[in-house]
Coordinates of C-alpha atoms in Angstrom, one line a residue:
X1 CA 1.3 -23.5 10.2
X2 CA -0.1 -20.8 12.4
X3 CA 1.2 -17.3 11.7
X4 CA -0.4 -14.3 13.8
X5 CA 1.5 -10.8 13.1
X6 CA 0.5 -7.7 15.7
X7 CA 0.6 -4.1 15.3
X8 CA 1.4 -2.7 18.9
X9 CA -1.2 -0.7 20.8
X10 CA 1.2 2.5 20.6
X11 CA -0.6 6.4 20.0
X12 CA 1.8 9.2 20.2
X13 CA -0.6 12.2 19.3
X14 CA 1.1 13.1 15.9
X15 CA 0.2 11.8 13.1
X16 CA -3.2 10.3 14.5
X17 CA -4.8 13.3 14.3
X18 CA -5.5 13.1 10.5
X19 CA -7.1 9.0 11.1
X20 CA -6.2 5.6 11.6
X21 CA -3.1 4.4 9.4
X22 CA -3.6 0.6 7.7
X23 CA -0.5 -0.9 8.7
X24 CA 1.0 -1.5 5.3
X25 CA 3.9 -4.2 6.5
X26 CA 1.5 -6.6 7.3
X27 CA 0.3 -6.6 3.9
X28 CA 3.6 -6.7 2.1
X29 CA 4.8 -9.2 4.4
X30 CA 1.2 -11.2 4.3
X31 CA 1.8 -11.2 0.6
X32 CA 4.5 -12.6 0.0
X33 CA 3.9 -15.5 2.6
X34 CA 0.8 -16.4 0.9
X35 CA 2.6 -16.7 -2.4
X36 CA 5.0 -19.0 -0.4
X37 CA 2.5 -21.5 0.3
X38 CA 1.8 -19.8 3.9
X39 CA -1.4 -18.7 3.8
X40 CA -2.8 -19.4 7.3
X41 CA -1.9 -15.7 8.7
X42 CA -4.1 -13.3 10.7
X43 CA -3.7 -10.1 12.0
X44 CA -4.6 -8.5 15.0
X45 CA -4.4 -4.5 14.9
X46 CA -4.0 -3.8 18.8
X47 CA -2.9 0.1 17.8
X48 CA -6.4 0.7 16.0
X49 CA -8.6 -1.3 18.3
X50 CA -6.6 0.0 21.3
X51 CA -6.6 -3.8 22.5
X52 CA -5.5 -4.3 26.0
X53 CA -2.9 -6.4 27.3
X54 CA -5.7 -8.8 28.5
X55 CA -7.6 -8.6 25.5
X56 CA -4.8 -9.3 23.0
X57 CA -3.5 -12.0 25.8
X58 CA -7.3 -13.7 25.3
X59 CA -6.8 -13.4 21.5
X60 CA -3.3 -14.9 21.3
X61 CA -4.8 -18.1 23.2
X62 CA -7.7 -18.5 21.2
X63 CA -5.7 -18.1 18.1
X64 CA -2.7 -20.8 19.5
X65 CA 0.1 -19.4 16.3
X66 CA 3.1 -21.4 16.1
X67 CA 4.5 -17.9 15.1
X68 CA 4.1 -14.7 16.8
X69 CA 5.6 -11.6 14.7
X70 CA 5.5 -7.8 15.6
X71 CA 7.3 -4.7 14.0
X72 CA 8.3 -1.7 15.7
X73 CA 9.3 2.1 14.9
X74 CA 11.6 3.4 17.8
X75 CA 8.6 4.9 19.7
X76 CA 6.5 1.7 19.9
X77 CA 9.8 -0.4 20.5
X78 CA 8.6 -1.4 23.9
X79 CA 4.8 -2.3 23.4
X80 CA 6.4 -4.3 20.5
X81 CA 8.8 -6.2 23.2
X82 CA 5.6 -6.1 25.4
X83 CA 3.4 -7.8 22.3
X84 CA 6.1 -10.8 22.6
X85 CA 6.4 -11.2 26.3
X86 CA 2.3 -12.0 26.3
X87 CA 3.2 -14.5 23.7
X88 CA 6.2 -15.9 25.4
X89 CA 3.6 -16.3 28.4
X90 CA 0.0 -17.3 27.0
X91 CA 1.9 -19.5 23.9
X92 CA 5.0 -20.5 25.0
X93 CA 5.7 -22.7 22.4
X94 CA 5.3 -20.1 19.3
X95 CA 8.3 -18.6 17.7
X96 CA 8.4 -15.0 18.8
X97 CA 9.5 -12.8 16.0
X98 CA 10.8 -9.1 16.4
X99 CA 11.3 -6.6 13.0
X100 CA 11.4 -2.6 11.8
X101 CA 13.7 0.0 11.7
X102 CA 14.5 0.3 15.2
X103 CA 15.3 -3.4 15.9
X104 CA 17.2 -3.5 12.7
X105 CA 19.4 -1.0 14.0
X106 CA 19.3 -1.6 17.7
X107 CA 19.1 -5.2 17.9
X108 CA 22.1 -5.5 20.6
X109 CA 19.7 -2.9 22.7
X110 CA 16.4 -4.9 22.3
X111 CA 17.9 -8.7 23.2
X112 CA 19.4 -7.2 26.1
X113 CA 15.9 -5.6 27.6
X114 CA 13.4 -8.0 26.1
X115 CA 15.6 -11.9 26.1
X116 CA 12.4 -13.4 25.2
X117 CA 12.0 -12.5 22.0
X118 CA 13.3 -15.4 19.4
X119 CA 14.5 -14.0 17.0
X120 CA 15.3 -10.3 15.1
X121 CA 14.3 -9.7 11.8
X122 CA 16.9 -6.8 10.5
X123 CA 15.9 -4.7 7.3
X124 CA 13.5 -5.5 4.5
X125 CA 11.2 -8.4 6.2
X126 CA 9.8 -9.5 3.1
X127 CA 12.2 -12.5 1.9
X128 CA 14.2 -12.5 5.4
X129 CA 10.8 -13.7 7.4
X130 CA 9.6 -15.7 4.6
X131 CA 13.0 -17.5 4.8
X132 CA 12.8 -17.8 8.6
X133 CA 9.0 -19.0 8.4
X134 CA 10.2 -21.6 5.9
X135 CA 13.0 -23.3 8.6
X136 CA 10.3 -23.0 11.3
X137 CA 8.0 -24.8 9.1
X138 CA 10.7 -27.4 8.8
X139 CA 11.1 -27.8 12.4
X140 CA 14.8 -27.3 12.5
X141 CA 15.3 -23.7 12.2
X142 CA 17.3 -23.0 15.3
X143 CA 19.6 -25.8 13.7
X144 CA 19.8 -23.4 10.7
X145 CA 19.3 -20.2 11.4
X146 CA 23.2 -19.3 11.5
X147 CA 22.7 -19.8 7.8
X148 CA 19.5 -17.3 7.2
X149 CA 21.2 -13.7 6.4
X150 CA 19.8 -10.6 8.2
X151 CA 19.1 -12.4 11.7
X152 CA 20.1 -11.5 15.1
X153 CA 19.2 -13.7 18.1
X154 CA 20.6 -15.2 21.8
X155 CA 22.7 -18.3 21.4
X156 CA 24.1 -19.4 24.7
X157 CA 23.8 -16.7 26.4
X158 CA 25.4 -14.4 23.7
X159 CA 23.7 -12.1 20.7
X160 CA 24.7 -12.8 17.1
X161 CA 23.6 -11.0 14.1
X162 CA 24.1 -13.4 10.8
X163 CA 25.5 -11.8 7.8
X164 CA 23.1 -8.6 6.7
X165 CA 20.9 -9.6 4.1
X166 CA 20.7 -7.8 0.4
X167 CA 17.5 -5.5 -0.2
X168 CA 14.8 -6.9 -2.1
X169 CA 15.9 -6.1 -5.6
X170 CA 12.7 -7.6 -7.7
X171 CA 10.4 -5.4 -5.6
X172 CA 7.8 -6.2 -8.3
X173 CA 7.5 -9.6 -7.2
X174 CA 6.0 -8.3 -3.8
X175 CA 2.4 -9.2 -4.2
X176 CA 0.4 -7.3 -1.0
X177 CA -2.0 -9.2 0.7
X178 CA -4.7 -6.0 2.0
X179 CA -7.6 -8.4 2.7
X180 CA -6.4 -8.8 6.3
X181 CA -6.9 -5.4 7.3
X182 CA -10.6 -4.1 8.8
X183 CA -10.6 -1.2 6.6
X184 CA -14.0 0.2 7.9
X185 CA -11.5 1.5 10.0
X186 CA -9.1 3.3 8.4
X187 CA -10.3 6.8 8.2
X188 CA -9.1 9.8 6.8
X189 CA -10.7 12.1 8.3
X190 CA -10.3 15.3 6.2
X191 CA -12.2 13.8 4.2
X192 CA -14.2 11.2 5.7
X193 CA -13.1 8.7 3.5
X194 CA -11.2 5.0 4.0
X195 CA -7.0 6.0 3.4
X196 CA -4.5 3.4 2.1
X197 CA -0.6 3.7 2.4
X198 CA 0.4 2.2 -0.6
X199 CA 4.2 1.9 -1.7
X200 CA 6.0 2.7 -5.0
X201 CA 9.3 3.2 -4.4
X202 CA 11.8 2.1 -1.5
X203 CA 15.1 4.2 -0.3
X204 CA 16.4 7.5 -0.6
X205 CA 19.2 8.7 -2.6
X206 CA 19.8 11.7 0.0
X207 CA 21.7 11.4 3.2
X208 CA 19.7 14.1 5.6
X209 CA 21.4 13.7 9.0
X210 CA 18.6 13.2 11.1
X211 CA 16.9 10.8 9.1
X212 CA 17.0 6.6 9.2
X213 CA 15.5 5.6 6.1
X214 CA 18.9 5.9 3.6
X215 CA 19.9 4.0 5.8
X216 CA 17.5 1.1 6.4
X217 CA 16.6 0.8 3.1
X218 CA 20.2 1.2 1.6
X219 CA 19.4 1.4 -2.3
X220 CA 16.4 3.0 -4.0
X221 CA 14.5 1.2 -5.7
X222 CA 11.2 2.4 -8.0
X223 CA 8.3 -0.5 -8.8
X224 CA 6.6 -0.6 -12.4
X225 CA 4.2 2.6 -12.2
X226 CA 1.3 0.0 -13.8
X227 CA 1.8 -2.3 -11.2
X228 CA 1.6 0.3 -8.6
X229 CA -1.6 1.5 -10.5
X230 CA -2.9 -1.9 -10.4
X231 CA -2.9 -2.1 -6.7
X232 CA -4.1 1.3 -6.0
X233 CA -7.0 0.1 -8.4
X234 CA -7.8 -3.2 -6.5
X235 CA -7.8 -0.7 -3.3
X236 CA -10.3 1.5 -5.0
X237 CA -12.8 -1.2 -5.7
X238 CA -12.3 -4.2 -3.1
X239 CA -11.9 -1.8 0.0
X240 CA -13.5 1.3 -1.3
X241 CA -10.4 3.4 -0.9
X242 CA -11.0 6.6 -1.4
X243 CA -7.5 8.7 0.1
X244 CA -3.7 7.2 0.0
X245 CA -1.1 8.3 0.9
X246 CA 2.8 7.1 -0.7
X247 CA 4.6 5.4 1.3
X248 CA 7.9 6.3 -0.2
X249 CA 10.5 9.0 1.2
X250 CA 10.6 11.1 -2.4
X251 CA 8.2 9.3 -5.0
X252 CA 9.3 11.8 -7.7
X253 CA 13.0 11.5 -7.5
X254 CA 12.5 9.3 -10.6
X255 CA 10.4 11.8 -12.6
X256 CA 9.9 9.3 -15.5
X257 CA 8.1 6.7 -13.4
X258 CA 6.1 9.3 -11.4
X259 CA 4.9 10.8 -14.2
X260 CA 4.0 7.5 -15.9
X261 CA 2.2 6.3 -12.6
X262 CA 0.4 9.6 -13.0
X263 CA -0.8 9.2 -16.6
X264 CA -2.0 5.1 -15.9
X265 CA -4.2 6.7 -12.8
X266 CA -5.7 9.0 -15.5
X267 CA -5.9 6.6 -18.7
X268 CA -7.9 4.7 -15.5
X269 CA -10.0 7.3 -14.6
X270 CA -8.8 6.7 -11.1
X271 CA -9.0 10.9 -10.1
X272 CA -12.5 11.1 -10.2
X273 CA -12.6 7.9 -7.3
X274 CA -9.5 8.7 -5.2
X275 CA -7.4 11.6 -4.1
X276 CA -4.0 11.4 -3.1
X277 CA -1.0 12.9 -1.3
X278 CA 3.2 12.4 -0.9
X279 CA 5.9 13.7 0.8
X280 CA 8.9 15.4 -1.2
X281 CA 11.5 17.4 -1.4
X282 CA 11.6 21.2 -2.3
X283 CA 13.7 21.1 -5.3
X284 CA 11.7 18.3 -6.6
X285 CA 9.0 20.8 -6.9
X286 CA 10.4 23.5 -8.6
X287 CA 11.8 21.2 -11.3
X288 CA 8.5 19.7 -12.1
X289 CA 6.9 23.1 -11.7
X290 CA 5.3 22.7 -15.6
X291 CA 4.5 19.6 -14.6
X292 CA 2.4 20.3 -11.6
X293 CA -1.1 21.0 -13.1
X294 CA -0.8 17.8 -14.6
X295 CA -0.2 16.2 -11.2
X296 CA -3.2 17.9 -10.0
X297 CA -4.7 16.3 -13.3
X298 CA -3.9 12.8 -11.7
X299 CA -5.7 13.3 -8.8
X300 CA -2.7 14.6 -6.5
X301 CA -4.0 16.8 -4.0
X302 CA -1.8 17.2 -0.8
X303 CA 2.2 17.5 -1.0
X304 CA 4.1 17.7 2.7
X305 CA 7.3 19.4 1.9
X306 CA 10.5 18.9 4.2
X307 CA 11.0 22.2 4.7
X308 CA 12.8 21.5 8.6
X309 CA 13.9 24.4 9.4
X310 CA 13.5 28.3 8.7
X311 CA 17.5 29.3 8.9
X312 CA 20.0 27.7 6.6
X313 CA 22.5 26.7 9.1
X314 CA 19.8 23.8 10.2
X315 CA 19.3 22.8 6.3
X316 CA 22.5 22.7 6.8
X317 CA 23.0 20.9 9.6
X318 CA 20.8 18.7 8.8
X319 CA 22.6 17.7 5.4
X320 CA 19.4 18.8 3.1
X321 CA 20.9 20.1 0.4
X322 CA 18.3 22.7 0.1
X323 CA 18.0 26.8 0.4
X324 CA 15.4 28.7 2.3
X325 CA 14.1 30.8 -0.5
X326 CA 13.4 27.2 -2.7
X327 CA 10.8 26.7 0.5
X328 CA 9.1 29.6 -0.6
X329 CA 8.9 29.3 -4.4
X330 CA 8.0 25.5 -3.9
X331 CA 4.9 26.6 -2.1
X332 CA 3.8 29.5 -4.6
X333 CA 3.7 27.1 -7.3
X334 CA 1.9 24.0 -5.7
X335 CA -0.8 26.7 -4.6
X336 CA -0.7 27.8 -8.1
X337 CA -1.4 24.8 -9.3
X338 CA -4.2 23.9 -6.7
X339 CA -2.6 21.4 -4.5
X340 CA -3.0 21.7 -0.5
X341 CA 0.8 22.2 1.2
X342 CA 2.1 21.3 4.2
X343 CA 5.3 22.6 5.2
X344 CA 7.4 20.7 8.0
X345 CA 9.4 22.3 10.6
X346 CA 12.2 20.7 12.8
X347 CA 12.5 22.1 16.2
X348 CA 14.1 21.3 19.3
X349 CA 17.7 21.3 18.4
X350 CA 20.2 22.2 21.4
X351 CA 20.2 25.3 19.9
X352 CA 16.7 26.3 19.6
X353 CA 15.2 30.0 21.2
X354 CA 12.1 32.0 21.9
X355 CA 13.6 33.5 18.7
X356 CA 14.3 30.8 16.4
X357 CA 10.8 29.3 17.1
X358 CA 9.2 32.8 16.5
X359 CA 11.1 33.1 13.1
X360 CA 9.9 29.7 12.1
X361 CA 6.3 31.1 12.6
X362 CA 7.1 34.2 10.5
X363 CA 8.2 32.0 7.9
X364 CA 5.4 30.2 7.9
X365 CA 2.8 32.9 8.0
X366 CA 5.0 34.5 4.6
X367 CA 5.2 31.5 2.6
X368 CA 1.4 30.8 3.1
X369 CA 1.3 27.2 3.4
X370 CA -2.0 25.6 3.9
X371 CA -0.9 23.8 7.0
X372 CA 2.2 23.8 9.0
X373 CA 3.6 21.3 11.5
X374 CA 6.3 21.9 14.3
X375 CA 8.0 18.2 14.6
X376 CA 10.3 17.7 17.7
X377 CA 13.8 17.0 16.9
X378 CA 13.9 13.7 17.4
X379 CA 17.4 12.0 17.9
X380 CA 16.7 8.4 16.1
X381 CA 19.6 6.5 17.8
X382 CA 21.2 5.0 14.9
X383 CA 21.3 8.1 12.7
X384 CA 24.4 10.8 11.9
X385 CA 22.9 13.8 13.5
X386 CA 22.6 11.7 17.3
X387 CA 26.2 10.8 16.8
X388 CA 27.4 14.2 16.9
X389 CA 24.7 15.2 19.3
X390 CA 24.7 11.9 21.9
X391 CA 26.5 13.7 24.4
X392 CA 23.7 16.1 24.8
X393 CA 20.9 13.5 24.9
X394 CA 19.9 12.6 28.2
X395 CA 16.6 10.5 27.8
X396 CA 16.8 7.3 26.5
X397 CA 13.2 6.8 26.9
X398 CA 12.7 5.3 23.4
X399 CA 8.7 5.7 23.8
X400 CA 8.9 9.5 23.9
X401 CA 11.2 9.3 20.8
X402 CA 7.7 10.5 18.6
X403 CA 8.4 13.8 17.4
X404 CA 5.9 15.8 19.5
X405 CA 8.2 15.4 22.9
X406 CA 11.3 17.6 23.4
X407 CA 14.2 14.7 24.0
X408 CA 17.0 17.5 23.7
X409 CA 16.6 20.2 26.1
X410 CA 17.7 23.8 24.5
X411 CA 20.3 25.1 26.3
X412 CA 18.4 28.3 25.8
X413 CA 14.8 27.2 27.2
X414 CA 13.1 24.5 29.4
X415 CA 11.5 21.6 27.3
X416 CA 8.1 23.4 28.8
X417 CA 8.9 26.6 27.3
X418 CA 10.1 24.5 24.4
X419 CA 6.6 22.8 23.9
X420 CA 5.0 26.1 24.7
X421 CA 6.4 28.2 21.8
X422 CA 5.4 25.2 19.4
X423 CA 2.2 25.3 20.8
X424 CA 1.4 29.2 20.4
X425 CA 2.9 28.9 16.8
X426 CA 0.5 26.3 16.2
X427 CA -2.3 28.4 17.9
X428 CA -1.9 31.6 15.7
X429 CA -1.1 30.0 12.3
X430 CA -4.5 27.6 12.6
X431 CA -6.6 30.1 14.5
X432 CA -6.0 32.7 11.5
X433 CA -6.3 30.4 8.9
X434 CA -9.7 29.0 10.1
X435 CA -10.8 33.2 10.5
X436 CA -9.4 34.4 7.6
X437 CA -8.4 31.9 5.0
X438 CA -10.0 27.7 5.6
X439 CA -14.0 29.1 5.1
X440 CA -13.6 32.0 2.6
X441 CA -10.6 30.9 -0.1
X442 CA -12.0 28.3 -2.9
X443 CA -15.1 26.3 -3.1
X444 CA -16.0 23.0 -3.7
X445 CA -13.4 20.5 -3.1
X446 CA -10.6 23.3 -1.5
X447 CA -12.9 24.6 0.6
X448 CA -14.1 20.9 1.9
X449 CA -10.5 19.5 2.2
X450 CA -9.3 22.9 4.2
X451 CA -12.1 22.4 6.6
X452 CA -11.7 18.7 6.9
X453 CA -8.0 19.7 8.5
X454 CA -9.6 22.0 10.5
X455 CA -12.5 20.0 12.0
X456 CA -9.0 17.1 12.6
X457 CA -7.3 19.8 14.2
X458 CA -10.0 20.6 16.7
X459 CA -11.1 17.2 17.6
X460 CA -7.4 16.4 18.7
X461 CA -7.4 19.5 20.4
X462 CA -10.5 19.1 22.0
X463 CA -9.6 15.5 23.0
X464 CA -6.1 16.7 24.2
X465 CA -4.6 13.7 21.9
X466 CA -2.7 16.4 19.8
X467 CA 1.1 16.5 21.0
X468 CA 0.3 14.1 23.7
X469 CA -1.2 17.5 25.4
X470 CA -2.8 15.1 28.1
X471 CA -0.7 13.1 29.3
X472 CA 1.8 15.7 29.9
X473 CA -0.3 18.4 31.5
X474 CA 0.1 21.2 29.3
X475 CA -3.2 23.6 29.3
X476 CA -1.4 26.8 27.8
X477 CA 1.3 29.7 28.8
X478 CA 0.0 29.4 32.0
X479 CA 1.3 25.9 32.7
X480 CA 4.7 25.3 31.2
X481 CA 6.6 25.2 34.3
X482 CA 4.5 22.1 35.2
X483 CA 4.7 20.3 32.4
X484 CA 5.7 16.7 33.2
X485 CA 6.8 14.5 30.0
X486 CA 6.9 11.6 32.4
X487 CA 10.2 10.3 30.9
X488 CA 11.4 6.4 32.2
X489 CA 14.7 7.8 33.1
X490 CA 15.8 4.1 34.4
X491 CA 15.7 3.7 30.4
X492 CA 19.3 3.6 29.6
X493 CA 21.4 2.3 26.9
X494 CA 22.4 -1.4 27.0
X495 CA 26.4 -2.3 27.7
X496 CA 26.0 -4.4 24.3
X497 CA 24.3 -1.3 22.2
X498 CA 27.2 0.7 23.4
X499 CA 30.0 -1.4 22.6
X500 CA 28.5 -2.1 19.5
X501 CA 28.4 2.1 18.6
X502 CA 32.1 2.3 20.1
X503 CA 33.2 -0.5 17.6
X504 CA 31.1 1.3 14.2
X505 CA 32.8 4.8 15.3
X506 CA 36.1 3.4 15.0
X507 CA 35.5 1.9 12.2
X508 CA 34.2 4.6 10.4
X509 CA 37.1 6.5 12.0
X510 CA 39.7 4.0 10.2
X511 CA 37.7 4.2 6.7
X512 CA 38.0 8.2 7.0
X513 CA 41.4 7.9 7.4
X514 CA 42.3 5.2 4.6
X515 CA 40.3 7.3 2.4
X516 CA 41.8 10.7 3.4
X517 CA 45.5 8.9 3.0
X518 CA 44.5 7.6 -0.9
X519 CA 42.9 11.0 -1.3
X520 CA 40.0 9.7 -2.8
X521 CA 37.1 11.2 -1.1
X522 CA 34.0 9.0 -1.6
X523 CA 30.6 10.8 -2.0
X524 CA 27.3 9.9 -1.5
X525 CA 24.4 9.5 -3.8
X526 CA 23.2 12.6 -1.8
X527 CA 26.1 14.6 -2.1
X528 CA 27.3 13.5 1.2
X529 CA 29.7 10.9 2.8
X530 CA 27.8 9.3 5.9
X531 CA 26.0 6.6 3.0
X532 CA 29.4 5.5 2.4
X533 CA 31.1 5.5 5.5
X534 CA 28.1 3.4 6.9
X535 CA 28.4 0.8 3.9
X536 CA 32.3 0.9 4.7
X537 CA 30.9 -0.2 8.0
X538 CA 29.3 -3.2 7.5
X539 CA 31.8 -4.2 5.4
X540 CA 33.9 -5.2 8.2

């Protein structure tokens, strides 16, 4: 049997600007195919090879899959649905397979806009597909697929979700499969080198309101730091690696692990042939702050901190569980102990001003991170933070949903002005650092790597990729009242989707109020209850 899984031809203008991503689902889920006997699986990377709808049409035909499988992030939902309408056109006969966060959550939405598509993978694809591939395989697996937890699909003209699925729990047993991938073409390009996206842990024990990933992941789980090391060695020398990022939320919640994948990269010698960078919380940081040098040690180079926001009635807001003045002292001692910082910033809130977006920049100019970023609020449908907010939102265009395009307009400010003040942020904190800071602090490596963002910074500029700049007509101050985002406002959610929201809220609403009568508050791993209220949900 046939498999062909696609990565959708979407570009956003965000992340891109730092290189070319190896989609890392297709390994994970090639992997653990091949070790089920399926081994006839190809991938075609339409995103990196900006393949057009003809081209990837002529490639489907030659290829004649009896599977066709895609994934999707909320932003690339409808190239994904547009991945399996060429399929459903140019191989009619192959089963047309949908999965990611965004169907997982919005599967009612998706059948309802795109009926072609076969079948929904929802949550971890790993066992769920390989279960699915296995029935298709048999020949029978309409006949059975009731029976196959963590489906959703059209059956006689109506959608039905089978019984959710458990996570993976022997993560271990996931055996990634990286030899599809062209990796000539996975740049990083700070520093010019071929970047994986490897991952060690899955979940997050936190519960930050505008985030999915608790969510989709449910439990956290951590893999066996010398099996991690293992991989990232077999990345090293079969692909020449030479950058990767973790794929994981916060990699050092479990300090004993991290710091045992950290020694097993050094007992390998691994820092001297690849660099590396995470994402993690604050307080993370100042906890291991004895421990940092020895990080560096291990080859870690680049930590992207969620700061979000400059005033503490976002972190609050936003459920962190953090305080502005950790920001600060998490920076000082990552630049202490030599590792580049990037500090995130969430903007675009209902709330936001000229002001609030000016003291985000003072902020970041005093705490002196290496590089800063100015994300979008973006409201992920199926998170807390939209549910309190949904009455606000007035763009269901889900392919703007990409953090550099204002969804919520301020109540203060147009989205123009809103994209404006992000944009002269971004032009005084990188047009001072590259004066006064990128060519003249450090040598050697730190002086490379700084310039390496800078020289990424410019060629998005200068291509007007960054923010999605050209497509929406934005050429400075001067032009904010014309900015066009070009929003699909025709986009709107789906009778089903809506019922389906309606039905969880008063769910949620009747475990609140069983709870609040046995006063017995429940809390959540992250100190929160929306973890538990969700679970209480799909217990019904």
């Amino acid at each position: 049997m046939r498999i062909v899984l696609v990565h959708p031809n979407y570009h956003s203008g965000g992340a891109e600007i730092a290189g070319n991503w190896p989609p890392a689902w297709v390994a994970y889920l090639a992997g653990h195919l091949r070790d089920a006997g399926f081994r006839d699986v190809t991938f075609i990377d339409a995103m990196t090879n900006h393949l057009t709808e003809d081209e990837l049409r002529d490639r489907l035909y030659e290829l004649q899959p009896d599977v066709v499988g895609t994934t999707a992030i909320t932003p690339s939902i409808y190239k994904a649905e547009e991945v399996l309408k060429i399929a459903s056109e140019v191989v009619p006969d192959a089963i047309r397979v949908l999965g990611g966060i965004h169907a997982t959550f919005m599967y009612k939405q998706v059948l309802s806009e795109a009926p072609w598509i076969d079948v929904i993978v929802r949550g971890e694809g790993e066992e769920i597909f390989r279960e699915l591939v296995r029935a298709i395989d048999a020949g029978d697996w309409r006949a059975h697929r009731a029976s196959i937890k963590g489906l959703a699909y059209i059956d006689d003209g109506k959608i039905v979700a089978t019984q959710a699925a458990p996570t993976v729990k022997d993560i271990d047993a996931i055996n990634p499969d990286w030899s599809l991938l062209e990796w000539s073409k996975y740049i990083y390009v700070p520093l010019g080198v071929r970047v994986a996206i490897p991952n060690m842990a899955r979940g997050c024990p936190f519960t930050c309101s505008f985030c999915s990933q608790w969510k989709f992941w449910r439990d956290y789980r951590v893999r066996d730091p010398i099996k991690v090391v293992d991989e990232i060695e077999k990345l090293v020398n079969e692909q020449g690696v030479g950058f990767f990022i973790l794929a994981d939320e916060e990699p050092t919640i479990n300090r004993k692990k991290f710091v045992q994948f950290c020694e097993e990269l050094i007992a390998r010698g691994l820092p001297d042939k690849v660099k590396w960078g995470i994402n993690t919380r604050v307080t993370d940081i100042y906890r291991d702050r004895e421990l940092l040098p020895f990080y560096r040690k291990a080859g870690l180079v680049h930590v992207s901190l969620g700061t979000e926001a400059a005033a503490q009635l976002k972190l609050d807001q936003f459920n962190k569980e953090t305080k502005v003045e950790e920001n600060k002292q998490a920076i000082r001692l990552l630049r202490e102990a030599d590792i580049f910082t990037e500090a995130q910033f969430i903007v675009g809130l209902d709330n936001e001003t000229a002001e609030t977006l000016e003291e985000t920049f003072q902020m970041a100019w005093d705490w002196q991170p290496d590089l800063a970023n100015w994300a979008m609020y973006t409201p992920w449908p199926f998170t807390p933070l939209f549910q309190s907010l949904k009455d606000k939102v007035e763009i269901f265009d889900f392919s703007k949903y990409n953090f550099v395009t204002p969804i919520m307009a301020p109540a203060a400010m147009s989205r123009g002005s809103l994209l404006d003040g992000v944009m002269k942020n971004y032009r005084r904190f990188y047009s001072r650092k590259a004066l006064f800071h990128y060519p003249w602090r450090g040598t050697g490596f730190r002086r490379r790597y700084l310039l390496g963002c800078l020289k990424a910074f410019l060629k998005a500029g200068f291509q007007r990729t960054f923010y999605d700049l050209g497509k929406s007509g934005y050429w400075g101050p001067q032009s904010k009242d014309k900015v066009n985002f070009n929003f699909d406002r025709t986009r709107k959610i789906a009778p089903a989707q809506m019922d389906d929201w309606e039905a969880a809220a008063d769910r949620a609403s009747q475990a609140r109020a069983r709870r609040e009568a046995r006063e017995e508050p429940v809390v959540a791993c992250g100190g929160g209850t929306q973890q538990m209220a969700d679970l209480a949900e799909r217990s019904h």
